[in-house]
Structures are given as structure tokens and as C-alpha cells.
PDB file of C-alpha atoms in Angstrom:
ATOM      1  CA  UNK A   1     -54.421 -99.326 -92.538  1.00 53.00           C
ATOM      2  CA  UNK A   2     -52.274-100.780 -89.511  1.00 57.00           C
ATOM      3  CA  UNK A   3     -50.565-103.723 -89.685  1.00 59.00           C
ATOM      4  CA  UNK A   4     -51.465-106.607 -87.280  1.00 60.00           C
ATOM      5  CA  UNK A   5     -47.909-105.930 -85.404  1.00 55.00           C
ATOM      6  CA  UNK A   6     -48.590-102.449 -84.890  1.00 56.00           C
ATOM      7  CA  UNK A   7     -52.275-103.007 -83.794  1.00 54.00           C
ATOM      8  CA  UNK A   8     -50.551-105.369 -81.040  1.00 56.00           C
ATOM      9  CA  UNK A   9     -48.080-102.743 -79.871  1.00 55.00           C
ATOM     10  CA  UNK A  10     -51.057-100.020 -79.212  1.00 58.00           C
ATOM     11  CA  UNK A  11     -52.819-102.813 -77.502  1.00 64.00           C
ATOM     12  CA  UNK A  12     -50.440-103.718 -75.416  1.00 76.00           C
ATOM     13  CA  UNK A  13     -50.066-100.777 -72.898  1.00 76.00           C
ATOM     14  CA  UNK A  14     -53.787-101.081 -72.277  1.00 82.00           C
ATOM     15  CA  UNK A  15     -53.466-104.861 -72.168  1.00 83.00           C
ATOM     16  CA  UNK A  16     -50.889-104.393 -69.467  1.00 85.00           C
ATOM     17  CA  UNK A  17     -52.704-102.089 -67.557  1.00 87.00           C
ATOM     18  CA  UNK A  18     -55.700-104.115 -67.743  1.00 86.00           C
ATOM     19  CA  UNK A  19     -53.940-106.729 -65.942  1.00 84.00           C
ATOM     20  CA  UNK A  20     -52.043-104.538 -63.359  1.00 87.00           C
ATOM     21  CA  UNK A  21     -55.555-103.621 -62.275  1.00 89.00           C
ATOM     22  CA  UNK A  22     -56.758-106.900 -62.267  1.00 88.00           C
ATOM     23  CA  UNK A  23     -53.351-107.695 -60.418  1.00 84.00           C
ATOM     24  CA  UNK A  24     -53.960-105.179 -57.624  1.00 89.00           C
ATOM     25  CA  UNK A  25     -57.990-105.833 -56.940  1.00 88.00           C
ATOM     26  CA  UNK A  26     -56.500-109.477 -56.439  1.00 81.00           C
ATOM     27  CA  UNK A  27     -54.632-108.674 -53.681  1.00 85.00           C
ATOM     28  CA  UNK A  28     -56.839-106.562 -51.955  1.00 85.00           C
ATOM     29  CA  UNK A  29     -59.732-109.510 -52.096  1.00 82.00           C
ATOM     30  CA  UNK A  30     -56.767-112.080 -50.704  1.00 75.00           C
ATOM     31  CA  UNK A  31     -55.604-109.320 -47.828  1.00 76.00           C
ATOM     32  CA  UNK A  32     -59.345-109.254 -47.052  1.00 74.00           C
ATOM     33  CA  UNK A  33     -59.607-112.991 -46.949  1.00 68.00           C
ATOM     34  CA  UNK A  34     -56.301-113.499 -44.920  1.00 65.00           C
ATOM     35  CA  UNK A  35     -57.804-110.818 -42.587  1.00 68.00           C
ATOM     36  CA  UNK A  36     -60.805-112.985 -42.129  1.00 66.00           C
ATOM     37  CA  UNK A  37     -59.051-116.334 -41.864  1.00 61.00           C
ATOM     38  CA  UNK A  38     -58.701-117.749 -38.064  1.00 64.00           C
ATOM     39  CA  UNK A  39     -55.209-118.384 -36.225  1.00 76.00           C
ATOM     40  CA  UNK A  40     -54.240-120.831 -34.314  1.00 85.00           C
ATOM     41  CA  UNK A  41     -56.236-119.673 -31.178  1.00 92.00           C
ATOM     42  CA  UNK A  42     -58.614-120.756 -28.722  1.00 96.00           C
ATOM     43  CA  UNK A  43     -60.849-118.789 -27.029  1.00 97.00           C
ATOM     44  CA  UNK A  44     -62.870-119.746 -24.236  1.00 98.00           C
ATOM     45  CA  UNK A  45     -65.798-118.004 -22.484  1.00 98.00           C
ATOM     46  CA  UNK A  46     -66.196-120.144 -18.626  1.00 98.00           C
ATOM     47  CA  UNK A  47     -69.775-118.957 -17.449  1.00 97.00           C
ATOM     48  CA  UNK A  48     -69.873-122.142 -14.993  1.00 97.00           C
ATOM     49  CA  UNK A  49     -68.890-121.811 -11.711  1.00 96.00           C
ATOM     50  CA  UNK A  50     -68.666-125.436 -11.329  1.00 97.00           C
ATOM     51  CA  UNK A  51     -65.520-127.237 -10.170  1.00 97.00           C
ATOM     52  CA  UNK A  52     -65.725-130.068 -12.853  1.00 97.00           C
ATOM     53  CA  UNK A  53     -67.009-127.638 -15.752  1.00 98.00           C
ATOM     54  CA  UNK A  54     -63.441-125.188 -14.804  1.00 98.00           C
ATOM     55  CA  UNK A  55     -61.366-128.190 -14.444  1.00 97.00           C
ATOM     56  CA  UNK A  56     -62.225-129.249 -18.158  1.00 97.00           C
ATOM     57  CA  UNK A  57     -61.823-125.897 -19.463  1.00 98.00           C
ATOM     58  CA  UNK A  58     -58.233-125.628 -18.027  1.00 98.00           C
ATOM     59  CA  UNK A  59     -57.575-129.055 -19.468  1.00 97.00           C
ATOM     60  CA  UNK A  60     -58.445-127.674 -22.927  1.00 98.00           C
ATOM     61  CA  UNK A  61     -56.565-124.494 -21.903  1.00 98.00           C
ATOM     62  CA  UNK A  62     -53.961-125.651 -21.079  1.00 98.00           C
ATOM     63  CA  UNK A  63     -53.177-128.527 -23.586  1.00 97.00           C
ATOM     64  CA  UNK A  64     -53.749-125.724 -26.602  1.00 97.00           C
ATOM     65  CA  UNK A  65     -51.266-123.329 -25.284  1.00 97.00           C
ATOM     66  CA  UNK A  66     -48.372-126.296 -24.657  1.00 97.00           C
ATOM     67  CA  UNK A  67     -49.224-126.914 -28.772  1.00 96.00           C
ATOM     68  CA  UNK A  68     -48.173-123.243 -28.837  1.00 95.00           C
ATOM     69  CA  UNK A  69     -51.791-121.866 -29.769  1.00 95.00           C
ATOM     70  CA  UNK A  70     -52.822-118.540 -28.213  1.00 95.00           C
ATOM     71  CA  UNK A  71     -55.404-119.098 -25.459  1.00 97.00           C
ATOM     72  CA  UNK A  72     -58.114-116.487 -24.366  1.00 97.00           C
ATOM     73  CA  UNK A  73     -59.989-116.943 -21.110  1.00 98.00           C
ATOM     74  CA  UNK A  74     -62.823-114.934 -20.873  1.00 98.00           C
ATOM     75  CA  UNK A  75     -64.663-115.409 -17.306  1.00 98.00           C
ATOM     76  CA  UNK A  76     -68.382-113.969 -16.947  1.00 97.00           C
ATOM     77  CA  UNK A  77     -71.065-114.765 -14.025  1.00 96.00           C
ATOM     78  CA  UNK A  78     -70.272-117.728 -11.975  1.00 96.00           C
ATOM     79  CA  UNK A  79     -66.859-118.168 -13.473  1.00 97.00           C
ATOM     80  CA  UNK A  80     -65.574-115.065 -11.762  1.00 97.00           C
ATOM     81  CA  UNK A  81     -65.618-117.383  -8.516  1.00 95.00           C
ATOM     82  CA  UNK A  82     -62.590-119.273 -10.242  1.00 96.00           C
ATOM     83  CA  UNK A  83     -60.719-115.865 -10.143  1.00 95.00           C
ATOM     84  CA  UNK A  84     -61.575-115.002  -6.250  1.00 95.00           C
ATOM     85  CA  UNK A  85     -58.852-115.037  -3.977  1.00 91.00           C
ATOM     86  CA  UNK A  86     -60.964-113.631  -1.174  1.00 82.00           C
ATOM     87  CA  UNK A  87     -64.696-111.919  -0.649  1.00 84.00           C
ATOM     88  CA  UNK A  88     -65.264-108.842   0.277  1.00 87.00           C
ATOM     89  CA  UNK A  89     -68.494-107.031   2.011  1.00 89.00           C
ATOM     90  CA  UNK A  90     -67.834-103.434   2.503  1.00 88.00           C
ATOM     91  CA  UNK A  91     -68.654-101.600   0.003  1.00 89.00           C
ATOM     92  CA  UNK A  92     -71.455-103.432  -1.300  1.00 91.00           C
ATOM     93  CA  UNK A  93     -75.382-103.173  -1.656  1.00 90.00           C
ATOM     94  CA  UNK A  94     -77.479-105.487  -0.133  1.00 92.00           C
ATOM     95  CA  UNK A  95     -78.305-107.636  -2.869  1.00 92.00           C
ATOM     96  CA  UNK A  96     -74.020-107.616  -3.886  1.00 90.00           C
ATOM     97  CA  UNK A  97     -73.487-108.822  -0.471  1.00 90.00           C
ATOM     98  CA  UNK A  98     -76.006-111.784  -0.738  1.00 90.00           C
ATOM     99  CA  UNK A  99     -74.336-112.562  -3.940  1.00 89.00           C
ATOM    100  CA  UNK A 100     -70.955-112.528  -2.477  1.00 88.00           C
ATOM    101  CA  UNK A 101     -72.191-114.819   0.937  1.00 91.00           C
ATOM    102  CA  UNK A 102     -73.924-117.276  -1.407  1.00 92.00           C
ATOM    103  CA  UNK A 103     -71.019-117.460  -4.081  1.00 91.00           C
ATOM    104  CA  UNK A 104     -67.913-119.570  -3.742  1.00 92.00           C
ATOM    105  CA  UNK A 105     -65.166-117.266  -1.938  1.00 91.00           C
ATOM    106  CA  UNK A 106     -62.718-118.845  -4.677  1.00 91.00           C
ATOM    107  CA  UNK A 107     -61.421-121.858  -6.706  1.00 93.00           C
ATOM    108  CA  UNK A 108     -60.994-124.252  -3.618  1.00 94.00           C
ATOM    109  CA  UNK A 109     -64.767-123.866  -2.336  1.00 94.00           C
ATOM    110  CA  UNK A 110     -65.990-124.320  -5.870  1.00 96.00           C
ATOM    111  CA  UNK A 111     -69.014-127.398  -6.051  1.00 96.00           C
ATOM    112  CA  UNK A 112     -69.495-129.787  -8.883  1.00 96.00           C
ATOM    113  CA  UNK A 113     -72.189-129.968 -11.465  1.00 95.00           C
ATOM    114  CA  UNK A 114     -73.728-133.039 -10.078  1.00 93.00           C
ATOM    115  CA  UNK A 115     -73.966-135.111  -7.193  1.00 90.00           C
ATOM    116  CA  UNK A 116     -72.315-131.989  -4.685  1.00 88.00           C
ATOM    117  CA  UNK A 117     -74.683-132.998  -1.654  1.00 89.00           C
ATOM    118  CA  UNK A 118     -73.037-130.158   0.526  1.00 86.00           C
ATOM    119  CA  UNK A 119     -69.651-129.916  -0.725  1.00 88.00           C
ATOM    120  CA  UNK A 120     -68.568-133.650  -0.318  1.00 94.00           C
ATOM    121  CA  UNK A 121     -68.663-134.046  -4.433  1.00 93.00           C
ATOM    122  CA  UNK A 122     -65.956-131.884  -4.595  1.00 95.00           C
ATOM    123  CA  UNK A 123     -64.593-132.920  -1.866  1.00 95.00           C
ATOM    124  CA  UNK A 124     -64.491-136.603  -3.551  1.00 95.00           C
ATOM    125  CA  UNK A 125     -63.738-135.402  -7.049  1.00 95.00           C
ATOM    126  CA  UNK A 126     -60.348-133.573  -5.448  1.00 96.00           C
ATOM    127  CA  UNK A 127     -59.165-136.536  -3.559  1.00 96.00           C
ATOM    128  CA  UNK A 128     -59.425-139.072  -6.347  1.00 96.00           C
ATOM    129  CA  UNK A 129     -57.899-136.442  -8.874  1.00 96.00           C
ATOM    130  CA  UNK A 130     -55.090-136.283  -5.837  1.00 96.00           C
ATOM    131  CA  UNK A 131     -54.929-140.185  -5.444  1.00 97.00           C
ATOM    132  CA  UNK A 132     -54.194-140.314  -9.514  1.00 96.00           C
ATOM    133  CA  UNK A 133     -51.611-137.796  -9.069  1.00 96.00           C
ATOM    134  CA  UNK A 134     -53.850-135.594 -11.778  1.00 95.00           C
ATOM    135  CA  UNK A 135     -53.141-131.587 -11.153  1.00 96.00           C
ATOM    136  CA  UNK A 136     -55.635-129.854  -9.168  1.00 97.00           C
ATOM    137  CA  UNK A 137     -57.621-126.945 -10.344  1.00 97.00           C
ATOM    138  CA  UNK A 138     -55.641-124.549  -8.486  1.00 96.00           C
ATOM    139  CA  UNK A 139     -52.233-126.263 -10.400  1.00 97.00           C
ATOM    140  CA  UNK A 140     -53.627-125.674 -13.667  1.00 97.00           C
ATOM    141  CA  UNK A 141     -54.265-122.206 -13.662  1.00 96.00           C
ATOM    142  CA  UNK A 142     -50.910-121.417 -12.398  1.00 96.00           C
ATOM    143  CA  UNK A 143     -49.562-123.651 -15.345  1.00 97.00           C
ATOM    144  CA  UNK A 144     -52.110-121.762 -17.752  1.00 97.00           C
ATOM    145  CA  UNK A 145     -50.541-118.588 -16.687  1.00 96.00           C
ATOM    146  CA  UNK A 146     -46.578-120.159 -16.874  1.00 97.00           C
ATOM    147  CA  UNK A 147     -48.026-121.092 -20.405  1.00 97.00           C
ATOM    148  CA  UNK A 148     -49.146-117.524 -21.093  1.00 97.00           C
ATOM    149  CA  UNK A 149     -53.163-118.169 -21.498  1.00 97.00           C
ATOM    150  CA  UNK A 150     -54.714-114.730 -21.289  1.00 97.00           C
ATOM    151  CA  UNK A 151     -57.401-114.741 -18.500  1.00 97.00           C
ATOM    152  CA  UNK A 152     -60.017-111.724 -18.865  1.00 97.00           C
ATOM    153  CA  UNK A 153     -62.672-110.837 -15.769  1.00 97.00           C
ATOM    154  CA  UNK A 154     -65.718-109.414 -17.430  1.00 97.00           C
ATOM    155  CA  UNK A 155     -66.460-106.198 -15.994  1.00 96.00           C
ATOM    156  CA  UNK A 156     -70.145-106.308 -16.795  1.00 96.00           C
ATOM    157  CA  UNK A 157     -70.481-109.461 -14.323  1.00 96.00           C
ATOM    158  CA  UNK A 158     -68.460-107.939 -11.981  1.00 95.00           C
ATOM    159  CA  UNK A 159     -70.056-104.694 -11.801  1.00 94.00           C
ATOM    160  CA  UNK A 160     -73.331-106.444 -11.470  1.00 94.00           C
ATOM    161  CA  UNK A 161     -72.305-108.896  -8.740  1.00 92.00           C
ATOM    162  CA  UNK A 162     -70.319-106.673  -6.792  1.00 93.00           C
ATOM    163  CA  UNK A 163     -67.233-108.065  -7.280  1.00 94.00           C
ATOM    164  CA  UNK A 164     -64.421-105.511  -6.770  1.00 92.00           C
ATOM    165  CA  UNK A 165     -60.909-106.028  -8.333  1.00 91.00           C
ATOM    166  CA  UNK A 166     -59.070-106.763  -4.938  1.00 91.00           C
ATOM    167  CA  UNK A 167     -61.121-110.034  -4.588  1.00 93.00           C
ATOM    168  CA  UNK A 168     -59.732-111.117  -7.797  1.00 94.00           C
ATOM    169  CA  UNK A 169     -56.407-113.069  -8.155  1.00 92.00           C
ATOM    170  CA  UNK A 170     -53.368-110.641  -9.249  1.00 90.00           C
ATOM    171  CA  UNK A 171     -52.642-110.081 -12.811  1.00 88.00           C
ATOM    172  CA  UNK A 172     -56.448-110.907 -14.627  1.00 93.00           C
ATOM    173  CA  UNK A 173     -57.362-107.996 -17.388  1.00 95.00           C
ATOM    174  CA  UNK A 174     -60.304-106.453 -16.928  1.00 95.00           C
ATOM    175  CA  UNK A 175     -62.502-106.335 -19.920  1.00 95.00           C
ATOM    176  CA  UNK A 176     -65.790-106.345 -21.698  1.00 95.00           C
ATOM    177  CA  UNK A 177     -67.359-108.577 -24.390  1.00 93.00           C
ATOM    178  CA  UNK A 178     -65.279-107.039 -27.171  1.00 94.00           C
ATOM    179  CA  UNK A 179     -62.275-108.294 -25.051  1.00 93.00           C
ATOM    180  CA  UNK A 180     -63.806-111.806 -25.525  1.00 94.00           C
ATOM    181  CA  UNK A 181     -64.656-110.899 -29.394  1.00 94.00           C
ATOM    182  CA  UNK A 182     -61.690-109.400 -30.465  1.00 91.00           C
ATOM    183  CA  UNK A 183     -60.280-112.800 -29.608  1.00 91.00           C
ATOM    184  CA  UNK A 184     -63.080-114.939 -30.886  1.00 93.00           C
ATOM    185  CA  UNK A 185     -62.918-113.844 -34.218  1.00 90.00           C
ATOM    186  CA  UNK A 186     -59.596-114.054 -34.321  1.00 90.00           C
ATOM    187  CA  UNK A 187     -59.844-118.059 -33.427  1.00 92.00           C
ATOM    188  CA  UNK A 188     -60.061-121.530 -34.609  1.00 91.00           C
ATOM    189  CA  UNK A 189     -61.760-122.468 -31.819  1.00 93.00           C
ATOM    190  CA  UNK A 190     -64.620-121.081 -29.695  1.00 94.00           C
ATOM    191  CA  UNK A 191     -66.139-122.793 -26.550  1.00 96.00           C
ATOM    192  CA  UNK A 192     -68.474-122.072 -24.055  1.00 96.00           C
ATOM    193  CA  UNK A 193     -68.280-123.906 -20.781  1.00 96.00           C
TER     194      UNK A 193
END
């Protein structure tokens, strides 16, 4: 018959490993939870093309990357026009160079949501923004780039609107909606203006 200190030293190694096990299955459930966790990101998809709409997501750019958050940009459809720096017709169909006449040529000819009437909205809007010394659009997405906020063109929209890399502003990446994902789920925050 074993005493009840030498039942508790055969115990023990299994004990031990018991918990070792228990130990390591621990960690890999809180590595897969940290994995899952958001950072301190913000990622942004701008689908409107509209002067006002850009202006507030550059604001909200902007003010997350000076609190040191990482900032994606992800531009798709009519938020490409924010990226143009000049249009382009060779090279196009038809329907890509309809698209490209009928589409702001870039940031400065972009209308506002409401109230444009033929351009004098914006036209307004940038004056008094001017006249209360607030940065223009233009302004803020240099400081977004000083500030390091990742801009991405979506290549879908781009293929499909005809809208060839040279029209676009130097130094945009090119990418698809895993681009904008890989980011997303990655982030805090997710908007879509």
C-alpha cells in the first residue's frame, strides 16, 4: 500500500504536465485573440466624388494620423477624381472617354453634394473655407501625405472607368479590395464616405 506522500510524488509529474498543456493551449487561444484584436488604425474607403464628402474625409484623415494612428485611404468610383491630376483620352473606348469628359479632371473641379447649381457651390464653399483661413482640399492631402496616410487607387474602378495611372497624382498604390481589407481588419475604425 502507498503512502499518501508517495501517491503525491507519482502524481505530480502528470499534474505538472497537465498544466504545461493547459499552459501552452492558453497561449495559443490569447495569440489568436491578439491576432484578432484591432490597432490603432483608421481605414477609410471615399466612394464620393463630392468636394464636401472628400473634404470631411481628409479632416478625419488627417486628425487620426497627427494622434499617430495609421491611416488607410482606399479610393473607388467617383473618388478616383480626388486623385486626378489630369484626363486623358487616347487610349480609351468610347464609353471610358464619356466617363473621363463627364468626370471631374481632378480635386479643384470637384462639385458639392448639394446646392452645386453649375459649379458655383463649390465655388462658394472654397471661398468661405479661404475667408476662415480653413485648409483647402488640395492642402490637406498634401498634409495627409507629410503625415504618412496611405492613399490606395482601386484598380477595379480604374480599369472600369478608364482611368490610366498617368492621370493619377504621383506616389498612390495601386490596389484591389484586399488592399482596402487587409487594412480594415486590421482597424479600429472603418468609414465609408
Amino acid at each position: 500500500m502507498e503512502s499518501s506522500a508517495e501517491a503525491r510524488i507519482t502524481t505530480e509529474p502528470s499534474r505538472i504536465q497537465a498544466l504545461e498543456e493547459r499552459l501552452r493551449d492558453l497561449e495559443k487561444r490569447l495569440a489568436n485573440v491578439e491576432e484578432r484584436t484591432p490597432e490603432d488604425r483608421v481605414a477609410l474607403v471615399v466612394f464620393s466624388g463630392d468636394l464636401d464628402r472628400v473634404l470631411a474625409a481628409f479632416v478625419i484623415a488627417t486628425g487620426a494620423a497627427a494622434m499617430g494612428q495609421q491611416v488607410s485611404m482606399f479610393f473607388t468610383f467617383w473618388g478616383l477624381s480626388v486623385l486626378k491630376q489630369e484626363s486623358q483620352l487616347s487610349g480609351k473606348t468610347f464609353f471610358q472617354k464619356m466617363m473621363t469628359v463627364m468626370s471631374p479632371g481632378s480635386s479643384k473641379n470637384l462639385p458639392v453634394s448639394k446646392m452645386n447649381y453649375f459649379g458655383v457651390g463649390a465655388k462658394m464653399l472654397r471661398s468661405m473655407m479661404k475667408e476662415k483661413n480653413v485648409s483647402s482640399l488640395e492642402q490637406m492631402i498634401s498634409l495627409a501625405r507629410e503625415l504618412g496616410v496611405r492613399m490606395i487607387a482601386c484598380e477595379m474602378s480604374r480599369d472600369v472607368m478608364g482611368i490610366k495611372e498617368s492621370e493619377l497624382v504621383a506616389g498612390l498604390e495601386c490596389g484591389g479590395v484586399a488592399a482596402f481589407l487587409a487594412d480594415s481588419l486590421k482597424s479600429r475604425t472603418n468609414l465609408f464616405i
